[in-house]
PDB file of C-alpha atoms in Angstrom:
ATOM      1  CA  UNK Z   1      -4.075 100.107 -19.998  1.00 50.00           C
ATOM      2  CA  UNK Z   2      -5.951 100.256 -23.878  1.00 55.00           C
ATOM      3  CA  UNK Z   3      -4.344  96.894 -24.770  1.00 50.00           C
ATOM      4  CA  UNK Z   4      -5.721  95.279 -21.049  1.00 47.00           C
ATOM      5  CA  UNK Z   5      -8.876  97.079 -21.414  1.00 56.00           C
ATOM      6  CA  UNK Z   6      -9.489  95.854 -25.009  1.00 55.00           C
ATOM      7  CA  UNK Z   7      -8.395  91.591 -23.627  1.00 49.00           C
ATOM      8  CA  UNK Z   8     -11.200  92.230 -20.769  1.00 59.00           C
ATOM      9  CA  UNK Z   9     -14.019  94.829 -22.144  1.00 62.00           C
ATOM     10  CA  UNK Z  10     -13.564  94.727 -25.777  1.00 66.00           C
ATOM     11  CA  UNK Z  11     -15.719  92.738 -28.375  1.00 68.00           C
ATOM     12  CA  UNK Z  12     -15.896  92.371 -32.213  1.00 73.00           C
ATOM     13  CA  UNK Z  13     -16.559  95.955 -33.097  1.00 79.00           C
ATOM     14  CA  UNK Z  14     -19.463  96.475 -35.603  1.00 86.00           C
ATOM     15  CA  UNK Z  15     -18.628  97.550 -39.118  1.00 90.00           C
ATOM     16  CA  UNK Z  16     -19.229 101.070 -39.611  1.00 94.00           C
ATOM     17  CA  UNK Z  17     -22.682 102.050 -40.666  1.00 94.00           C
ATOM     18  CA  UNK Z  18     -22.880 103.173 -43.927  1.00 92.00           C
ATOM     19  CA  UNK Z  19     -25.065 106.912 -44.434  1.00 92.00           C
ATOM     20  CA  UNK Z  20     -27.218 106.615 -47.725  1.00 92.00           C
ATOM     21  CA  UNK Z  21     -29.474 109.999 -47.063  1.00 92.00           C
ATOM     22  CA  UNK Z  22     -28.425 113.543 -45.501  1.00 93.00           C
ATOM     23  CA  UNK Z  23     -28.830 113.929 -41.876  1.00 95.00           C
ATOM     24  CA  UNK Z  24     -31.258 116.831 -41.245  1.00 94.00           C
ATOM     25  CA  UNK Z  25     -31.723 117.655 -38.169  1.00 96.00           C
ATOM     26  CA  UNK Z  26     -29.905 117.864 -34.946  1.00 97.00           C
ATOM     27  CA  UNK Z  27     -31.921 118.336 -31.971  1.00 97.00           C
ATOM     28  CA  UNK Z  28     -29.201 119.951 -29.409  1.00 97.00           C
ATOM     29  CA  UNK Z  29     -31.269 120.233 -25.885  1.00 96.00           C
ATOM     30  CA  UNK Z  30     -29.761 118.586 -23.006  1.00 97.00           C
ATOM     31  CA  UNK Z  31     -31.441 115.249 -21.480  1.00 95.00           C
ATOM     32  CA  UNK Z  32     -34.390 115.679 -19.715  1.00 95.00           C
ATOM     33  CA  UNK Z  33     -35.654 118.564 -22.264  1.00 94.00           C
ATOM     34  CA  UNK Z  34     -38.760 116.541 -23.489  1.00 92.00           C
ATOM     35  CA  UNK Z  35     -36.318 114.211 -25.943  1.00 93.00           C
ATOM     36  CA  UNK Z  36     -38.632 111.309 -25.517  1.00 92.00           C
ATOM     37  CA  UNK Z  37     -41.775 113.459 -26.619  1.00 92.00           C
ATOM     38  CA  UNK Z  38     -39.690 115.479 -29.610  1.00 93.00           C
ATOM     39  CA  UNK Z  39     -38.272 112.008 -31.200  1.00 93.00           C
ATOM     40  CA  UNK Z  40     -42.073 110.849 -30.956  1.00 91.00           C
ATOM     41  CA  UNK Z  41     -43.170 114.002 -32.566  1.00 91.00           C
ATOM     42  CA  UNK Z  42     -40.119 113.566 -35.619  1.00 92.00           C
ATOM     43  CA  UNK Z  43     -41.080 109.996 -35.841  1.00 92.00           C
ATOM     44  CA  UNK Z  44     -44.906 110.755 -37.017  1.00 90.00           C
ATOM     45  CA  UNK Z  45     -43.254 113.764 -39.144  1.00 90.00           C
ATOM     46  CA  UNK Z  46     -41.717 111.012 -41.211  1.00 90.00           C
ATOM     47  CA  UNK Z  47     -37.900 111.279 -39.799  1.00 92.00           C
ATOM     48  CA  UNK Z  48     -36.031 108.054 -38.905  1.00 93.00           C
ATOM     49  CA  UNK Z  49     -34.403 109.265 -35.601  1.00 95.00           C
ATOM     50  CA  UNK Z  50     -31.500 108.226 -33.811  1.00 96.00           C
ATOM     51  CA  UNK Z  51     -32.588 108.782 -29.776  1.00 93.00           C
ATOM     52  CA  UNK Z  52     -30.389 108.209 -26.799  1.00 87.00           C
ATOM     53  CA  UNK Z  53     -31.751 104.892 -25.896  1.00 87.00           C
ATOM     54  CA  UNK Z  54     -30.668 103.754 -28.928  1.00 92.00           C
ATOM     55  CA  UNK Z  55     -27.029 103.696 -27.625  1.00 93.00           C
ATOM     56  CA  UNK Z  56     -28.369 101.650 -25.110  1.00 91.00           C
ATOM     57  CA  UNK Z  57     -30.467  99.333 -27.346  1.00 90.00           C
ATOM     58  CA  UNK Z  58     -28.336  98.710 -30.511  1.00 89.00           C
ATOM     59  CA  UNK Z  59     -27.497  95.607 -31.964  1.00 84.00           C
ATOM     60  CA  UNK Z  60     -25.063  95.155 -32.437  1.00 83.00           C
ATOM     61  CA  UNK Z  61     -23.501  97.148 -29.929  1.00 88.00           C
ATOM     62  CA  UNK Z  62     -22.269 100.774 -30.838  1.00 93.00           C
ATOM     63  CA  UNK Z  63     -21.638 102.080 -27.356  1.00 92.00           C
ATOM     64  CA  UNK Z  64     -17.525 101.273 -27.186  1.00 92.00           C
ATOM     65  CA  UNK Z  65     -17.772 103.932 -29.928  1.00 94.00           C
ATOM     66  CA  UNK Z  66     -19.451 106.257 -28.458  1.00 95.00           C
ATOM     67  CA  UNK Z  67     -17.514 105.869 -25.629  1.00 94.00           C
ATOM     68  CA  UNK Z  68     -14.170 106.557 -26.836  1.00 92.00           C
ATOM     69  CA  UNK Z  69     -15.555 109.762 -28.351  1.00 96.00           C
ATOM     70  CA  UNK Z  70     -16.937 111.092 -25.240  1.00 95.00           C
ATOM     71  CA  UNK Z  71     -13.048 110.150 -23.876  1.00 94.00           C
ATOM     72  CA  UNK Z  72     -11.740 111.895 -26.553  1.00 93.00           C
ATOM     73  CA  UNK Z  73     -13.757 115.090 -25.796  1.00 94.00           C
ATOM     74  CA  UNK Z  74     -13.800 114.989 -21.963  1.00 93.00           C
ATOM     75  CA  UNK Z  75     -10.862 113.351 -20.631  1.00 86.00           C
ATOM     76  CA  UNK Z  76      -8.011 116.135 -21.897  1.00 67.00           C
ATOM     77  CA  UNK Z  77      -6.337 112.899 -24.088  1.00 57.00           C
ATOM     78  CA  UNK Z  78      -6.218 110.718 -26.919  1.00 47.00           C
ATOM     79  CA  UNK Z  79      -6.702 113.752 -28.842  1.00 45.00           C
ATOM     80  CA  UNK Z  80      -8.928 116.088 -27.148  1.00 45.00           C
ATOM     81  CA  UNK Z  81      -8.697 119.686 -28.277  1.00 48.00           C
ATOM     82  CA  UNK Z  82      -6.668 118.965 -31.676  1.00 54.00           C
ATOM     83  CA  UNK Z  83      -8.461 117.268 -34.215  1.00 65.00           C
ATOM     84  CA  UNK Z  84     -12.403 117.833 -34.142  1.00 84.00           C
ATOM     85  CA  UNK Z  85     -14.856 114.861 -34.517  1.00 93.00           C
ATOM     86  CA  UNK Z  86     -15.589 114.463 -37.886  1.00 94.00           C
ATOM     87  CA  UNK Z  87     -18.637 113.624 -39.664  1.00 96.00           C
ATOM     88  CA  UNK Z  88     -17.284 109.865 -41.571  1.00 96.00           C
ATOM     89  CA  UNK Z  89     -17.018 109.159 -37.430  1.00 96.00           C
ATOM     90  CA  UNK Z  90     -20.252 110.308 -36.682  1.00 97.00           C
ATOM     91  CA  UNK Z  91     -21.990 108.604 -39.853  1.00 97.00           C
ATOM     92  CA  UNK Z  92     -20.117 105.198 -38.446  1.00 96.00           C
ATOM     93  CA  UNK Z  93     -21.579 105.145 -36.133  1.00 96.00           C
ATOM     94  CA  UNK Z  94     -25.618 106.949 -36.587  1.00 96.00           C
ATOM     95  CA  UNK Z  95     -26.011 105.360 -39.950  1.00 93.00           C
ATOM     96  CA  UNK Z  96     -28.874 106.790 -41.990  1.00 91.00           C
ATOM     97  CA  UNK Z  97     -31.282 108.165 -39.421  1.00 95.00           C
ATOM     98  CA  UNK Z  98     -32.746 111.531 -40.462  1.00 93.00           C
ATOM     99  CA  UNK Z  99     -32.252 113.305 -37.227  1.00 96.00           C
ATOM    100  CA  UNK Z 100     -30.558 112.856 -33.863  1.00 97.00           C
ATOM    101  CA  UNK Z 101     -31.681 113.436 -30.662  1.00 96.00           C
ATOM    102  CA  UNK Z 102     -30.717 113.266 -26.707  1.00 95.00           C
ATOM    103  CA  UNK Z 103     -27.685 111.492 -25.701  1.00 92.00           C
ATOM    104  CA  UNK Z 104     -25.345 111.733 -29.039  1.00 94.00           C
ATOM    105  CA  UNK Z 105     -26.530 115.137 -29.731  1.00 96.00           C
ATOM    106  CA  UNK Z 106     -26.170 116.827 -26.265  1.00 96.00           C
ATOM    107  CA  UNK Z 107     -23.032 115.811 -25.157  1.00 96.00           C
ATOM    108  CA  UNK Z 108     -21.127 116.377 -29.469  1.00 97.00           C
ATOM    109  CA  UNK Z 109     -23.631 119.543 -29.984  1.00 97.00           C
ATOM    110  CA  UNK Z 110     -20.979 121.435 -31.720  1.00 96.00           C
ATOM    111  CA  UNK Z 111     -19.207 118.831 -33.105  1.00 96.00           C
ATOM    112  CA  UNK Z 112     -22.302 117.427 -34.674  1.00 97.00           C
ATOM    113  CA  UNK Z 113     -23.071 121.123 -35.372  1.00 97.00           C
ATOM    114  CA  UNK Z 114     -19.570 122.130 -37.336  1.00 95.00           C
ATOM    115  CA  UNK Z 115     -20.107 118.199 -39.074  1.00 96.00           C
ATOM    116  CA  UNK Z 116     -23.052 118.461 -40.299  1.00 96.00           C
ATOM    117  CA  UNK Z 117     -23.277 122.308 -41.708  1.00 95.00           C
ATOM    118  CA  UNK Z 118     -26.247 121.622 -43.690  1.00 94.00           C
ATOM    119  CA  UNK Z 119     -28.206 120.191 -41.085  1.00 95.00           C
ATOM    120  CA  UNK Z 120     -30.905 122.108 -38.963  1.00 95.00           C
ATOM    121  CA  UNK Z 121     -31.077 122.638 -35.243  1.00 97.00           C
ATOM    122  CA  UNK Z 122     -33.688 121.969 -32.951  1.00 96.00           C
ATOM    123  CA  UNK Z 123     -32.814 123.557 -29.607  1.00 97.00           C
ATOM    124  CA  UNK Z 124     -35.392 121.471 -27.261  1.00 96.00           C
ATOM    125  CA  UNK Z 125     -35.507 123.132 -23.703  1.00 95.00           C
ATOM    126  CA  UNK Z 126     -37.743 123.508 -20.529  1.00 93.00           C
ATOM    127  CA  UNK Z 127     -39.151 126.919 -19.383  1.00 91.00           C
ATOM    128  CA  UNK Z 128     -38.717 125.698 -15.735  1.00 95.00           C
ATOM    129  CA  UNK Z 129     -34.881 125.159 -15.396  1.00 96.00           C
ATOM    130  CA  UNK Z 130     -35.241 123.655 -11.668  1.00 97.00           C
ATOM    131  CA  UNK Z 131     -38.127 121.429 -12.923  1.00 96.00           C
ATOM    132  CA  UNK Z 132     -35.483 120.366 -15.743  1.00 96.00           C
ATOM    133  CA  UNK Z 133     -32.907 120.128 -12.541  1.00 97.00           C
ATOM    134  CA  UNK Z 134     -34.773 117.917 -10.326  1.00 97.00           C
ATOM    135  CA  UNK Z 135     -35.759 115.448 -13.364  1.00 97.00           C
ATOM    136  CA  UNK Z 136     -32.028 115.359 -14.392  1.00 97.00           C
ATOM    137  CA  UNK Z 137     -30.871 114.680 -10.620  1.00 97.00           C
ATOM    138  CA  UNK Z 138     -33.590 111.789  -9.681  1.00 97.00           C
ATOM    139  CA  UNK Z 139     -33.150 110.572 -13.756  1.00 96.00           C
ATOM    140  CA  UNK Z 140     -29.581 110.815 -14.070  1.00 96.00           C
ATOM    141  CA  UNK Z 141     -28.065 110.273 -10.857  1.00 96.00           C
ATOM    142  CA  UNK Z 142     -30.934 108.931  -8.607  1.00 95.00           C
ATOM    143  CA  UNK Z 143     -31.866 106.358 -11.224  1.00 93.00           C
ATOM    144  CA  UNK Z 144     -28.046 105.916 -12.638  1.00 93.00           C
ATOM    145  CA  UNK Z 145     -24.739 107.088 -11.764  1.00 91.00           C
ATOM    146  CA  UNK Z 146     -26.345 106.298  -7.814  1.00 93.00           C
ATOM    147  CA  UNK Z 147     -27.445 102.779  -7.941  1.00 91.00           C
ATOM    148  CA  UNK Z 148     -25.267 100.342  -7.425  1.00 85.00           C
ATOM    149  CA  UNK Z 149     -26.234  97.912  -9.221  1.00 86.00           C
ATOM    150  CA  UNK Z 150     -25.777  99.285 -12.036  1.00 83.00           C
ATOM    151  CA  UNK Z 151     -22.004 100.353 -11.338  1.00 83.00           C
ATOM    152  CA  UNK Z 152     -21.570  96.191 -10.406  1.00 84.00           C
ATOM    153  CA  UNK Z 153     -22.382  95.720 -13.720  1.00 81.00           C
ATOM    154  CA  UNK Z 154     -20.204  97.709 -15.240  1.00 82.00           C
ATOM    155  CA  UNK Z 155     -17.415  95.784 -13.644  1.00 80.00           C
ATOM    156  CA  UNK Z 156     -18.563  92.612 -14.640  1.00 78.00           C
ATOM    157  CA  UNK Z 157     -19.991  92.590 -18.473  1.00 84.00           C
ATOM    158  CA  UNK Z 158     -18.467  94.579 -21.353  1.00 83.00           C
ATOM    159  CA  UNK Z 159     -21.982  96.752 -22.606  1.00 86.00           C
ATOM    160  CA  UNK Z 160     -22.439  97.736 -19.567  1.00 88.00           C
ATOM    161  CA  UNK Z 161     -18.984  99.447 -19.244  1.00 91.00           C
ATOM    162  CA  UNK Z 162     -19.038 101.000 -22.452  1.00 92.00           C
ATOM    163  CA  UNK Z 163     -22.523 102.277 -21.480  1.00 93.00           C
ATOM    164  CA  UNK Z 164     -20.907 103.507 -17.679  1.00 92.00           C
ATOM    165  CA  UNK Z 165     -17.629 105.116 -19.539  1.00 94.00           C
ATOM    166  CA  UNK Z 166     -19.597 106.697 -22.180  1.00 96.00           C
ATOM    167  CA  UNK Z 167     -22.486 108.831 -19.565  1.00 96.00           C
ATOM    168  CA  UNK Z 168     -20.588 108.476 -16.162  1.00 95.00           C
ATOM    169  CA  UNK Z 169     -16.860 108.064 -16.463  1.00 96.00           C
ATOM    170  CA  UNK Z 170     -16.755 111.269 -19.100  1.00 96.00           C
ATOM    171  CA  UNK Z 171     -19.525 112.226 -20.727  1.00 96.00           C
ATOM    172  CA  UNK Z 172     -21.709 113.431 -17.926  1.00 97.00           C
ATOM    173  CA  UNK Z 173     -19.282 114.788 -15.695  1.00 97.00           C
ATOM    174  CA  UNK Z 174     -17.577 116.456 -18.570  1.00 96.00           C
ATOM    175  CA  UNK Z 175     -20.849 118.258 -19.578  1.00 96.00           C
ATOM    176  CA  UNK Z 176     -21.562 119.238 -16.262  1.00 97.00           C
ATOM    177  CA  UNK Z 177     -18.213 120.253 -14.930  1.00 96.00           C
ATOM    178  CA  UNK Z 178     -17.754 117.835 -12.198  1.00 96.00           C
ATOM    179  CA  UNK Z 179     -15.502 114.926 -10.984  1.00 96.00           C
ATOM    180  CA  UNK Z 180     -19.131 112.959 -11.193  1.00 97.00           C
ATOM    181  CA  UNK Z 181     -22.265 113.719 -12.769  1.00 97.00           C
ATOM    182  CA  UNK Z 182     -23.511 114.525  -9.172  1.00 97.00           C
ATOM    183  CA  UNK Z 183     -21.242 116.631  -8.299  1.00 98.00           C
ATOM    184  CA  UNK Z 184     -21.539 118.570 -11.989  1.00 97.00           C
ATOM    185  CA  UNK Z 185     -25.477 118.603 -11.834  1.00 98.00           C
ATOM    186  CA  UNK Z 186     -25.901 119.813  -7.992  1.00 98.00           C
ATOM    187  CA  UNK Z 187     -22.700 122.439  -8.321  1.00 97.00           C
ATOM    188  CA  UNK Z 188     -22.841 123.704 -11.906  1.00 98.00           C
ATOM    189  CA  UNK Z 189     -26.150 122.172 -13.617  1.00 97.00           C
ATOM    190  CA  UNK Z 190     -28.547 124.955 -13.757  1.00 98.00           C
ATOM    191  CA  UNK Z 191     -25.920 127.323 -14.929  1.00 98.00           C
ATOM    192  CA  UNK Z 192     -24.788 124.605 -17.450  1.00 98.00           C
ATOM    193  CA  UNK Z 193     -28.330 124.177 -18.771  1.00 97.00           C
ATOM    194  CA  UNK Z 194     -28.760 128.321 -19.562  1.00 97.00           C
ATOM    195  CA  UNK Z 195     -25.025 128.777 -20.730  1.00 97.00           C
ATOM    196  CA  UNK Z 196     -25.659 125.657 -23.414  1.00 97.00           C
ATOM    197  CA  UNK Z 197     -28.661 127.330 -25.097  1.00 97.00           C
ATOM    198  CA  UNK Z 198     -27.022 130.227 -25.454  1.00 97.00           C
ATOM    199  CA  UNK Z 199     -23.769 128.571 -26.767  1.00 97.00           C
ATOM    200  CA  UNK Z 200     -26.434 127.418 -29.401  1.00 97.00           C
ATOM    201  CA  UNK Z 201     -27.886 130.616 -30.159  1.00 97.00           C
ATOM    202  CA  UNK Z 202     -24.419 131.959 -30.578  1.00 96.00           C
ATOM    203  CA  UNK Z 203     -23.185 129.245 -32.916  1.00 96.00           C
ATOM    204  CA  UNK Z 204     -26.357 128.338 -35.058  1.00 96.00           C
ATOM    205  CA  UNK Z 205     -27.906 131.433 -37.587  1.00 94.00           C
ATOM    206  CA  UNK Z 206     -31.579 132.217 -36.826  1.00 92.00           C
ATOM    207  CA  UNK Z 207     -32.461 130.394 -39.704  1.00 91.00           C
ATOM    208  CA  UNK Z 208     -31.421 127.146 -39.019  1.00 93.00           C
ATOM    209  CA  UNK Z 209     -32.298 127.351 -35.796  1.00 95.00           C
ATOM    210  CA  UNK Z 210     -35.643 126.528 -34.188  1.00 94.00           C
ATOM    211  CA  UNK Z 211     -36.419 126.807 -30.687  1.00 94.00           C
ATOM    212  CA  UNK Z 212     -39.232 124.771 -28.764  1.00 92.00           C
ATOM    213  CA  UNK Z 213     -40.267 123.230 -25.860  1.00 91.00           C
ATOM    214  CA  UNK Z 214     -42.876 120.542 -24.890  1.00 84.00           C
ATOM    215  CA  UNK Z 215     -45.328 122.874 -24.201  1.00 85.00           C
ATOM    216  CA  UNK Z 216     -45.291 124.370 -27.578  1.00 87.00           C
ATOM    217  CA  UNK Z 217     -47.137 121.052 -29.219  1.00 82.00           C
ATOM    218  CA  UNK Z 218     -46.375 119.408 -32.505  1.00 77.00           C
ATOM    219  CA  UNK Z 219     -47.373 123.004 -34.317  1.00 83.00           C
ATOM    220  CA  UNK Z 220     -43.850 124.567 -34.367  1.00 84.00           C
ATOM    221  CA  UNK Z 221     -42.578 121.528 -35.587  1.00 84.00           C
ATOM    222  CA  UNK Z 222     -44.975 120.473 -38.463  1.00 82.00           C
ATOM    223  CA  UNK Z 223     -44.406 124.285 -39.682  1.00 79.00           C
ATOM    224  CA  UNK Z 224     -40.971 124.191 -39.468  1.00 72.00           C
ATOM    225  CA  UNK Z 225     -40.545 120.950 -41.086  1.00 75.00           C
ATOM    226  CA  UNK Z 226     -41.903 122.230 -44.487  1.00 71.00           C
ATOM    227  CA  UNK Z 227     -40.485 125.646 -44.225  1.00 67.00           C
ATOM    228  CA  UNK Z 228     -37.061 123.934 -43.997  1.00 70.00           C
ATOM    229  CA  UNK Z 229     -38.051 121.343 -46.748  1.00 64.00           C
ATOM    230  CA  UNK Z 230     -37.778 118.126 -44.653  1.00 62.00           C
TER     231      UNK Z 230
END
């Protein structure tokens, strides 16, 4: 199945990107958790970021990558539960972006997390978890894993699969416990959301660890930024 897979799907694979500065921050929220304002926000604090879109947007192409991680952590094979993600794998495929945010670092939180000890941790939510559910639902499902045009094209050109196997083949539906990412966000989403941030709060000392949502402004951030010495 790989080898047929690879003759249809596959292209030249990218060389590895090469990390010339520390990552520094990890922002861990799930989608849909103001990502799009926070990278923003990093981006006029001086970081180079690394958002979810760009998965979508890079070129070359990095999303067969990403794809076979999310496999590797989702699908119970090629792996999963033995050896953990490391960060060379990571940095092959980030590069030398200062800080992370939405796709890559929601769905490998604690991978990224374990990687990356030195790194700090944003922990982006929303204070209204069904307002976070119904933007996730019309976003993520409405808008993706539901149109079917986009599910032709993942039949038909090689990105566009990568992109489908990485978010709705594994990565989604792994996240949110569910055959699809429907199924995981309707059944188990809300309790998904809560259980992650505490995961977080559990894993990450108090001092690496900032917590903020959209509401809070650019204020926690700027202060944060040069009491952790970004």
């Amino acid at each position: 199945m790989e080898t047929l897979r690879g003759a249809i799907y596959g292209f030249p694979r990218p060389p590895p990107r090469i990390r010339t500065k520390p990552l520094q921050v990890i922002c861990v929220g799930l989608p849909r958790s103001g990502t799009e304002s926070l990278s923003r926000a990093l981006i006029q604090l001086g970081f180079k970021t690394y958002h979810g879109w760009d998965i979508v947007f890079d070129e070359p192409p990095y999303a067969q990558g990403w794809a076979q991680l999310s496999e590797r952590k989702y699908s119970g094979t090629q792996g999963a539960g033995t050896a953990p993600i490391s960060r060379d794998e990571f940095d092959a495929l980030l590069g030398h972006c200062d800080a992370v945010v939405d796709t890559a670092a929601a769905m490998f939180s604690v991978e990224m997390i374990q990687a990356y000890p030195e790194a700090k941790v944003i922990l982006n939510t929303r204070q209204d978890v069904d307002a976070w559910h119904r933007s996730a639902m019309k976003t993520l499902v409405a808008e993706g894993e539901d149109q079917w045009m986009v599910w032709f094209l993942h039949i038909f050109t090689a990105d566009m699969y990568w992109l489908w196997r990485l978010y709705y083949t594994f990565g989604y539906p792994g996240m949110f416990r569910g055959r699809t990412t429907k199924e995981g966000l309707t059944k188990h989403g809300k309790r998904v959301y809560q259980e992650h941030g505490l995961m977080i709060r559990g894993l990450v000392p108090e001092e690496r660890l900032l917590e903020w949502d959209v509401e809070d402004g650019w204020g926690p951030l700027c202060e944060v930024s040069q009491a952790w010495g970004c």
